[in-house]
């Protein structure tokens, strides 16, 4: 849970936040007083420098909403439990779910080569889409270079001078994949594991090629609307956040020292299908609970999603879904996400009965794992 690898992974501190997620297997709901421990973990994070936290837990006893810290450093306004926020790499679970639905409909196979759907796009410096499967995109065993690790892109979008100059710049997925192709692959397809946001840009493009629709339209039609996720959207190039929302803060630097910047407004196309989602704690709890309960995928596809690759210090990674065993033996499934000024975690037990989602509106410090452990293990 403490592992942070993800969308904003490159040279900046903000780069260190984006993937981490949890794991599987049904567990009994935490006793009601366990939320007191969760509250303590939230307060400890704020004491350690997290600006603010918005959280919702749902178990057999009902829904518990809590906030800590500030939502606006200028006015001193607190966070609200209904905040919408940038969910970063949690987007990946939505994208993987759509591709698995398409597989269930017979419109592709997870073993299709990427080049079948995106001919010639993955090519150069040892990359070859004729050797990479869709499954390897989704579980990060493709070996394709992570575009957010490119040094120039890091300077352009993650450090202060570049971000302030380029915050409203539009990036296309093809351009971002092109950045990845300038580097050598991390390893031969299927021989290792490495988190790469490029994989999910490609997954989004595969959805578009198969359906003829923008991947965001498919996510809306297949997940957001059926589940009634009214606080969830794929903003595309829109820089604003729908209300209610708090401000988002980043150091935009390689260290946690120095000036704090308000990064609430930004063009999220630099994340695209790898991390542009905007959502709320309520919506994400509903999504992951529905997913693990089998409401979005047939059994065969859900089993495929939960077939994982062991990952050191993380747990194991399936198809856009992370499994992790907590210190008390409880297993949870989910994903985490980080993007400028925002760190989010969303996890649930395998039966979907105990769910937790929370968001930090700052990206340079914090222990998300402590909050997850407190909620599910009571310590």
Coordinates of C-alpha atoms in Angstrom, one line a residue:
X1 CA 0.0 0.0 0.0
X2 CA 2.9 2.4 0.7
X3 CA 4.3 1.7 -2.7
X4 CA 3.9 4.7 -5.0
X5 CA 4.6 4.2 -8.7
X6 CA 2.4 5.8 -11.2
X7 CA 1.1 8.4 -13.4
X8 CA 3.2 11.2 -12.1
X9 CA 6.3 9.1 -11.9
X10 CA 9.3 10.9 -13.1
X11 CA 11.6 13.5 -11.6
X12 CA 9.4 15.3 -9.2
X13 CA 8.0 14.5 -5.8
X14 CA 4.6 14.5 -7.4
X15 CA 6.0 11.8 -9.6
X16 CA 6.1 9.4 -6.7
X17 CA 2.3 9.0 -6.5
X18 CA 0.1 7.0 -8.7
X19 CA -0.3 3.3 -8.5
X20 CA -0.4 1.4 -5.3
X21 CA -3.5 -0.6 -4.5
X22 CA -4.7 -3.5 -2.4
X23 CA -6.1 -6.9 -2.6
X24 CA -8.5 -9.7 -2.4
X25 CA -10.5 -12.3 -0.4
X26 CA -13.5 -11.8 1.7
X27 CA -13.0 -10.5 5.2
X28 CA -15.4 -9.7 8.0
X29 CA -16.5 -6.1 8.3
X30 CA -14.4 -4.1 10.8
X31 CA -16.1 -3.4 14.1
X32 CA -17.7 0.0 14.3
X33 CA -15.1 1.3 16.7
X34 CA -12.4 0.6 14.1
X35 CA -13.3 3.9 12.5
X36 CA -11.8 5.6 15.5
X37 CA -8.4 4.1 14.6
X38 CA -9.0 5.3 11.0
X39 CA -9.7 8.8 12.3
X40 CA -6.4 8.7 14.3
X41 CA -4.5 7.6 11.1
X42 CA -6.1 10.5 9.2
X43 CA -5.1 13.0 11.9
X44 CA -1.6 11.7 12.0
X45 CA -1.2 12.2 8.2
X46 CA -2.4 15.8 8.5
X47 CA 0.1 16.4 11.4
X48 CA 2.8 15.0 9.1
X49 CA 2.0 17.6 6.4
X50 CA -0.9 16.3 4.3
X51 CA -3.0 19.3 3.6
X52 CA -6.4 17.6 3.7
X53 CA -8.2 14.3 3.5
X54 CA -11.7 13.3 2.4
X55 CA -12.7 9.7 3.2
X56 CA -15.6 7.4 3.0
X57 CA -15.8 3.8 4.4
X58 CA -18.7 1.5 3.8
X59 CA -19.3 -1.8 5.7
X60 CA -22.1 -3.9 7.3
X61 CA -22.7 -1.1 9.7
X62 CA -23.4 1.5 7.0
X63 CA -21.5 4.5 5.5
X64 CA -19.0 6.5 7.5
X65 CA -17.7 9.8 6.1
X66 CA -14.9 11.8 7.5
X67 CA -12.6 14.7 6.7
X68 CA -9.4 16.1 8.1
X69 CA -7.2 19.1 7.4
X70 CA -7.9 21.9 4.9
X71 CA -9.5 22.1 1.5
X72 CA -8.2 25.6 0.8
X73 CA -5.0 27.0 2.2
X74 CA -5.9 30.5 1.3
X75 CA -9.3 30.7 3.0
X76 CA -8.8 28.0 5.6
X77 CA -11.9 26.2 4.5
X78 CA -12.0 22.5 5.5
X79 CA -12.4 19.6 3.1
X80 CA -15.9 18.1 2.5
X81 CA -16.9 14.5 2.5
X82 CA -18.5 15.1 -0.9
X83 CA -15.4 16.3 -2.7
X84 CA -14.6 15.4 -6.2
X85 CA -11.0 14.9 -7.0
X86 CA -8.5 13.7 -9.7
X87 CA -8.2 10.0 -9.1
X88 CA -5.1 9.4 -11.2
X89 CA -4.3 5.7 -11.9
X90 CA -7.6 4.5 -10.5
X91 CA -8.6 5.2 -14.1
X92 CA -6.8 2.0 -15.1
X93 CA -9.3 -0.2 -13.4
X94 CA -12.1 1.4 -15.4
X95 CA -10.2 1.0 -18.7
X96 CA -9.4 -2.7 -18.0
X97 CA -13.0 -3.3 -17.1
X98 CA -14.2 -2.0 -20.5
X99 CA -11.6 -4.1 -22.4
X100 CA -12.7 -7.2 -20.5
X101 CA -16.3 -6.5 -21.3
X102 CA -15.3 -6.3 -25.0
X103 CA -13.6 -9.6 -24.6
X104 CA -16.8 -11.1 -23.1
X105 CA -18.6 -9.9 -26.1
X106 CA -16.2 -11.7 -28.4
X107 CA -14.8 -8.5 -29.9
X108 CA -11.2 -9.2 -29.0
X109 CA -8.9 -11.7 -27.1
X110 CA -6.6 -10.7 -24.3
X111 CA -4.0 -12.7 -26.3
X112 CA -4.4 -10.5 -29.4
X113 CA -1.2 -8.7 -30.3
X114 CA -1.3 -5.0 -29.9
X115 CA -0.2 -4.6 -33.5
X116 CA -3.4 -6.2 -34.6
X117 CA -5.4 -3.2 -33.3
X118 CA -2.8 -0.5 -33.5
X119 CA -0.5 -1.4 -36.4
X120 CA 2.9 0.1 -36.4
X121 CA 2.3 2.3 -33.3
X122 CA 4.5 0.3 -30.9
X123 CA 7.7 0.2 -32.9
X124 CA 11.2 1.5 -32.4
X125 CA 14.3 1.1 -30.3
X126 CA 13.4 -2.5 -29.7
X127 CA 9.7 -2.0 -29.1
X128 CA 7.5 -4.3 -31.2
X129 CA 3.7 -4.4 -31.0
X130 CA 3.7 -7.7 -32.8
X131 CA 5.2 -9.3 -29.7
X132 CA 3.1 -7.6 -27.0
X133 CA -0.4 -8.8 -26.1
X134 CA -3.4 -6.9 -24.7
X135 CA -3.1 -8.9 -21.5
X136 CA 0.5 -7.7 -21.1
X137 CA -0.6 -4.1 -21.4
X138 CA -3.2 -4.6 -18.6
X139 CA -0.9 -6.4 -16.1
X140 CA 2.2 -4.3 -16.9
X141 CA 4.3 -7.2 -18.2
X142 CA 4.7 -5.7 -21.7
X143 CA 8.1 -4.1 -21.0
X144 CA 7.0 -1.0 -22.9
X145 CA 8.8 2.1 -21.5
X146 CA 6.8 4.3 -19.2
X147 CA 6.4 7.7 -20.9
X148 CA 6.2 9.6 -17.6
X149 CA 9.8 8.5 -16.9
X150 CA 11.0 10.6 -19.8
X151 CA 13.3 13.3 -18.4
X152 CA 12.2 16.1 -20.8
X153 CA 8.5 15.3 -20.1
X154 CA 9.3 15.4 -16.4
X155 CA 10.7 18.9 -16.7
X156 CA 7.8 20.0 -18.9
X157 CA 4.9 18.8 -16.7
X158 CA 6.1 17.8 -13.2
X159 CA 8.5 20.6 -12.2
X160 CA 7.4 24.2 -11.5
X161 CA 8.7 26.1 -14.5
X162 CA 7.5 23.5 -16.9
X163 CA 4.1 22.9 -15.3
X164 CA 3.3 26.6 -15.0
X165 CA 4.1 27.1 -18.7
X166 CA 2.4 23.9 -19.9
X167 CA -0.5 23.3 -17.5
X168 CA -3.1 23.9 -20.2
X169 CA -1.2 22.1 -23.0
X170 CA -3.0 19.3 -24.8
X171 CA -1.2 16.0 -25.3
X172 CA -2.5 13.3 -27.6
X173 CA -2.0 9.6 -26.6
X174 CA -0.1 9.1 -29.9
X175 CA 2.3 11.8 -29.0
X176 CA 2.9 10.4 -25.5
X177 CA 3.4 6.9 -26.9
X178 CA 5.9 8.4 -29.3
X179 CA 7.9 9.7 -26.3
X180 CA 8.0 6.1 -25.0
X181 CA 9.2 4.8 -28.3
X182 CA 12.3 7.0 -28.1
X183 CA 13.5 4.8 -25.3
X184 CA 14.4 1.1 -25.2
X185 CA 12.0 -1.4 -23.7
X186 CA 12.5 -2.2 -20.0
X187 CA 12.5 -6.0 -20.9
X188 CA 11.3 -8.5 -23.4
X189 CA 7.4 -8.9 -23.3
X190 CA 6.3 -11.3 -20.6
X191 CA 9.6 -11.7 -18.9
X192 CA 9.2 -9.3 -16.0
X193 CA 7.0 -6.6 -14.5
X194 CA 7.3 -2.8 -14.5
X195 CA 4.5 -0.2 -14.1
X196 CA 4.1 1.7 -17.3
X197 CA 1.5 4.3 -17.9
X198 CA 2.1 3.9 -21.7
X199 CA 0.4 0.5 -21.4
X200 CA -2.9 2.2 -20.5
X201 CA -2.7 4.9 -23.2
X202 CA -2.4 2.0 -25.6
X203 CA -5.3 0.2 -23.9
X204 CA -7.5 3.3 -24.4
X205 CA -6.5 3.4 -28.1
X206 CA -7.4 -0.3 -28.5
X207 CA -10.9 0.4 -27.1
X208 CA -11.3 3.3 -29.6
X209 CA -10.2 1.1 -32.5
X210 CA -12.6 -1.7 -31.6
X211 CA -15.6 0.4 -30.8
X212 CA -15.1 3.4 -33.0
X213 CA -15.8 5.6 -30.0
X214 CA -13.5 7.6 -27.7
X215 CA -12.6 5.4 -24.8
X216 CA -14.2 7.8 -22.4
X217 CA -17.5 7.4 -24.1
X218 CA -17.3 3.6 -23.6
X219 CA -16.4 4.1 -19.9
X220 CA -19.4 6.3 -19.5
X221 CA -21.9 4.1 -21.3
X222 CA -20.6 0.8 -19.7
X223 CA -19.7 1.8 -16.2
X224 CA -20.5 5.4 -15.1
X225 CA -24.1 5.6 -16.3
X226 CA -25.2 2.0 -15.3
X227 CA -23.8 2.4 -11.8
X228 CA -25.1 6.0 -11.4
X229 CA -21.7 7.4 -10.7
X230 CA -22.8 11.1 -10.8
X231 CA -19.6 12.4 -9.4
X232 CA -17.4 10.6 -12.0
X233 CA -16.2 11.9 -15.4
X234 CA -13.4 11.7 -17.9
X235 CA -12.6 15.4 -18.4
X236 CA -10.5 15.0 -21.6
X237 CA -8.8 18.4 -22.0
X238 CA -11.0 20.3 -19.6
X239 CA -8.8 21.9 -16.9
X240 CA -11.4 22.5 -14.3
X241 CA -12.8 20.3 -11.5
X242 CA -16.6 20.0 -11.1
X243 CA -17.9 21.0 -7.7
X244 CA -17.8 20.4 -4.9
X245 CA -14.0 20.2 -4.7
X246 CA -11.1 21.3 -2.7
X247 CA -8.0 22.9 -4.0
X248 CA -5.1 20.6 -5.0
X249 CA -1.5 21.4 -3.9
X250 CA 2.0 20.3 -5.1
X251 CA 5.6 21.3 -4.5
X252 CA 6.4 20.8 -8.2
X253 CA 9.9 19.9 -7.2
X254 CA 12.2 17.0 -6.5
X255 CA 12.1 17.6 -2.8
X256 CA 9.3 18.3 -0.3
X257 CA 10.8 21.7 0.6
X258 CA 10.0 25.0 -0.9
X259 CA 7.0 26.7 -2.2
X260 CA 3.6 25.1 -2.4
X261 CA 1.6 25.6 -5.6
X262 CA -2.1 25.5 -6.3
X263 CA -2.3 22.9 -9.2
X264 CA -6.1 22.5 -9.1
X265 CA -6.5 23.6 -12.7
X266 CA -4.6 21.6 -15.4
X267 CA -5.3 19.9 -18.7
X268 CA -5.3 16.2 -17.8
X269 CA -4.7 14.9 -21.3
X270 CA -1.1 14.3 -20.2
X271 CA -2.6 11.4 -18.2
X272 CA -5.4 10.3 -20.6
X273 CA -6.5 6.7 -20.2
X274 CA -3.6 6.1 -17.7
X275 CA -5.0 8.6 -15.2
X276 CA -7.4 11.4 -16.1
X277 CA -10.5 10.2 -14.1
X278 CA -12.3 12.6 -11.8
X279 CA -14.4 11.0 -9.1
X280 CA -15.6 10.9 -5.5
X281 CA -15.1 8.6 -2.6
X282 CA -18.8 7.5 -2.7
X283 CA -18.6 6.7 -6.5
X284 CA -15.3 4.8 -6.2
X285 CA -16.6 2.7 -3.3
X286 CA -19.7 1.9 -5.4
X287 CA -17.5 1.0 -8.4
X288 CA -15.1 -1.4 -6.8
X289 CA -17.8 -3.0 -4.7
X290 CA -19.9 -3.6 -7.9
X291 CA -16.8 -4.9 -9.8
X292 CA -15.8 -7.4 -7.1
X293 CA -19.4 -8.6 -6.7
X294 CA -19.6 -9.5 -10.4
X295 CA -22.0 -6.8 -11.5
X296 CA -19.7 -5.5 -14.3
X297 CA -18.0 -8.6 -15.6
X298 CA -18.9 -12.3 -16.2
X299 CA -17.1 -14.7 -13.9
X300 CA -14.5 -15.7 -16.6
X301 CA -13.4 -12.1 -17.1
X302 CA -13.4 -11.2 -13.4
X303 CA -11.2 -14.3 -12.8
X304 CA -8.9 -13.1 -15.5
X305 CA -8.8 -9.6 -13.9
X306 CA -7.9 -11.2 -10.6
X307 CA -5.1 -13.4 -12.0
X308 CA -2.1 -11.6 -10.7
X309 CA 1.6 -11.2 -11.1
X310 CA 3.6 -11.0 -7.8
X311 CA 5.2 -7.6 -7.3
X312 CA 7.8 -7.0 -4.7
X313 CA 6.7 -4.5 -1.9
X314 CA 3.2 -4.2 -3.5
X315 CA 1.4 -7.5 -3.3
X316 CA 0.4 -8.7 -6.8
X317 CA -1.0 -7.0 -9.9
X318 CA -3.8 -8.3 -12.0
X319 CA -5.5 -6.6 -15.0
X320 CA -5.8 -3.1 -13.7
X321 CA -6.4 -4.4 -10.2
X322 CA -4.0 -4.9 -7.3
X323 CA -4.3 -7.5 -4.6
X324 CA -2.6 -7.0 -1.2
X325 CA -2.6 -8.9 2.1
X326 CA -2.7 -6.6 5.1
X327 CA -0.9 -7.1 8.4
X328 CA -3.9 -8.7 10.0
X329 CA -4.4 -11.2 7.2
X330 CA -7.3 -9.3 5.5
X331 CA -7.0 -9.2 1.7
X332 CA -8.2 -6.3 -0.3
X333 CA -8.5 -5.5 -4.0
X334 CA -8.3 -2.0 -5.6
X335 CA -6.0 0.6 -7.0
X336 CA -4.5 3.9 -6.0
X337 CA -3.7 6.9 -8.1
X338 CA -1.6 10.0 -8.0
X339 CA -1.6 13.1 -10.2
X340 CA -0.6 16.7 -9.6
X341 CA -1.9 17.7 -6.1
X342 CA -3.9 14.5 -5.6
X343 CA -3.2 11.1 -4.0
X344 CA -6.1 8.6 -3.8
X345 CA -6.7 5.1 -2.5
X346 CA -9.7 2.8 -3.2
X347 CA -9.9 -0.7 -1.9
X348 CA -12.5 -3.3 -1.0
X349 CA -12.7 -6.9 0.2
X350 CA -13.4 -9.6 -2.4
X351 CA -17.0 -9.8 -1.4
X352 CA -17.4 -6.1 -2.0
X353 CA -18.9 -5.6 1.5
X354 CA -16.3 -3.5 3.1
X355 CA -14.9 -0.6 1.0
X356 CA -12.7 2.3 1.7
X357 CA -11.8 5.3 -0.5
X358 CA -9.9 8.5 0.5
X359 CA -8.1 11.4 -1.1
X360 CA -5.2 13.6 -0.1
X361 CA -5.3 17.0 -1.8
X362 CA -1.5 17.3 -1.7
X363 CA 1.1 15.0 -3.2
X364 CA 4.5 15.4 -1.3
X365 CA 3.9 13.5 1.9
X366 CA 1.6 11.0 3.6
X367 CA 1.2 7.4 4.6
X368 CA -1.9 6.0 2.8
X369 CA -1.1 2.5 4.0
X370 CA -1.6 3.5 7.6
X371 CA -5.2 4.6 6.9
X372 CA -5.9 1.3 5.0
X373 CA -4.4 -0.8 7.9
X374 CA -6.4 1.2 10.4
X375 CA -9.7 0.7 8.7
X376 CA -9.4 -3.0 7.9
X377 CA -7.2 -4.1 10.8
X378 CA -8.1 -1.6 13.5
X379 CA -4.5 -0.7 14.0

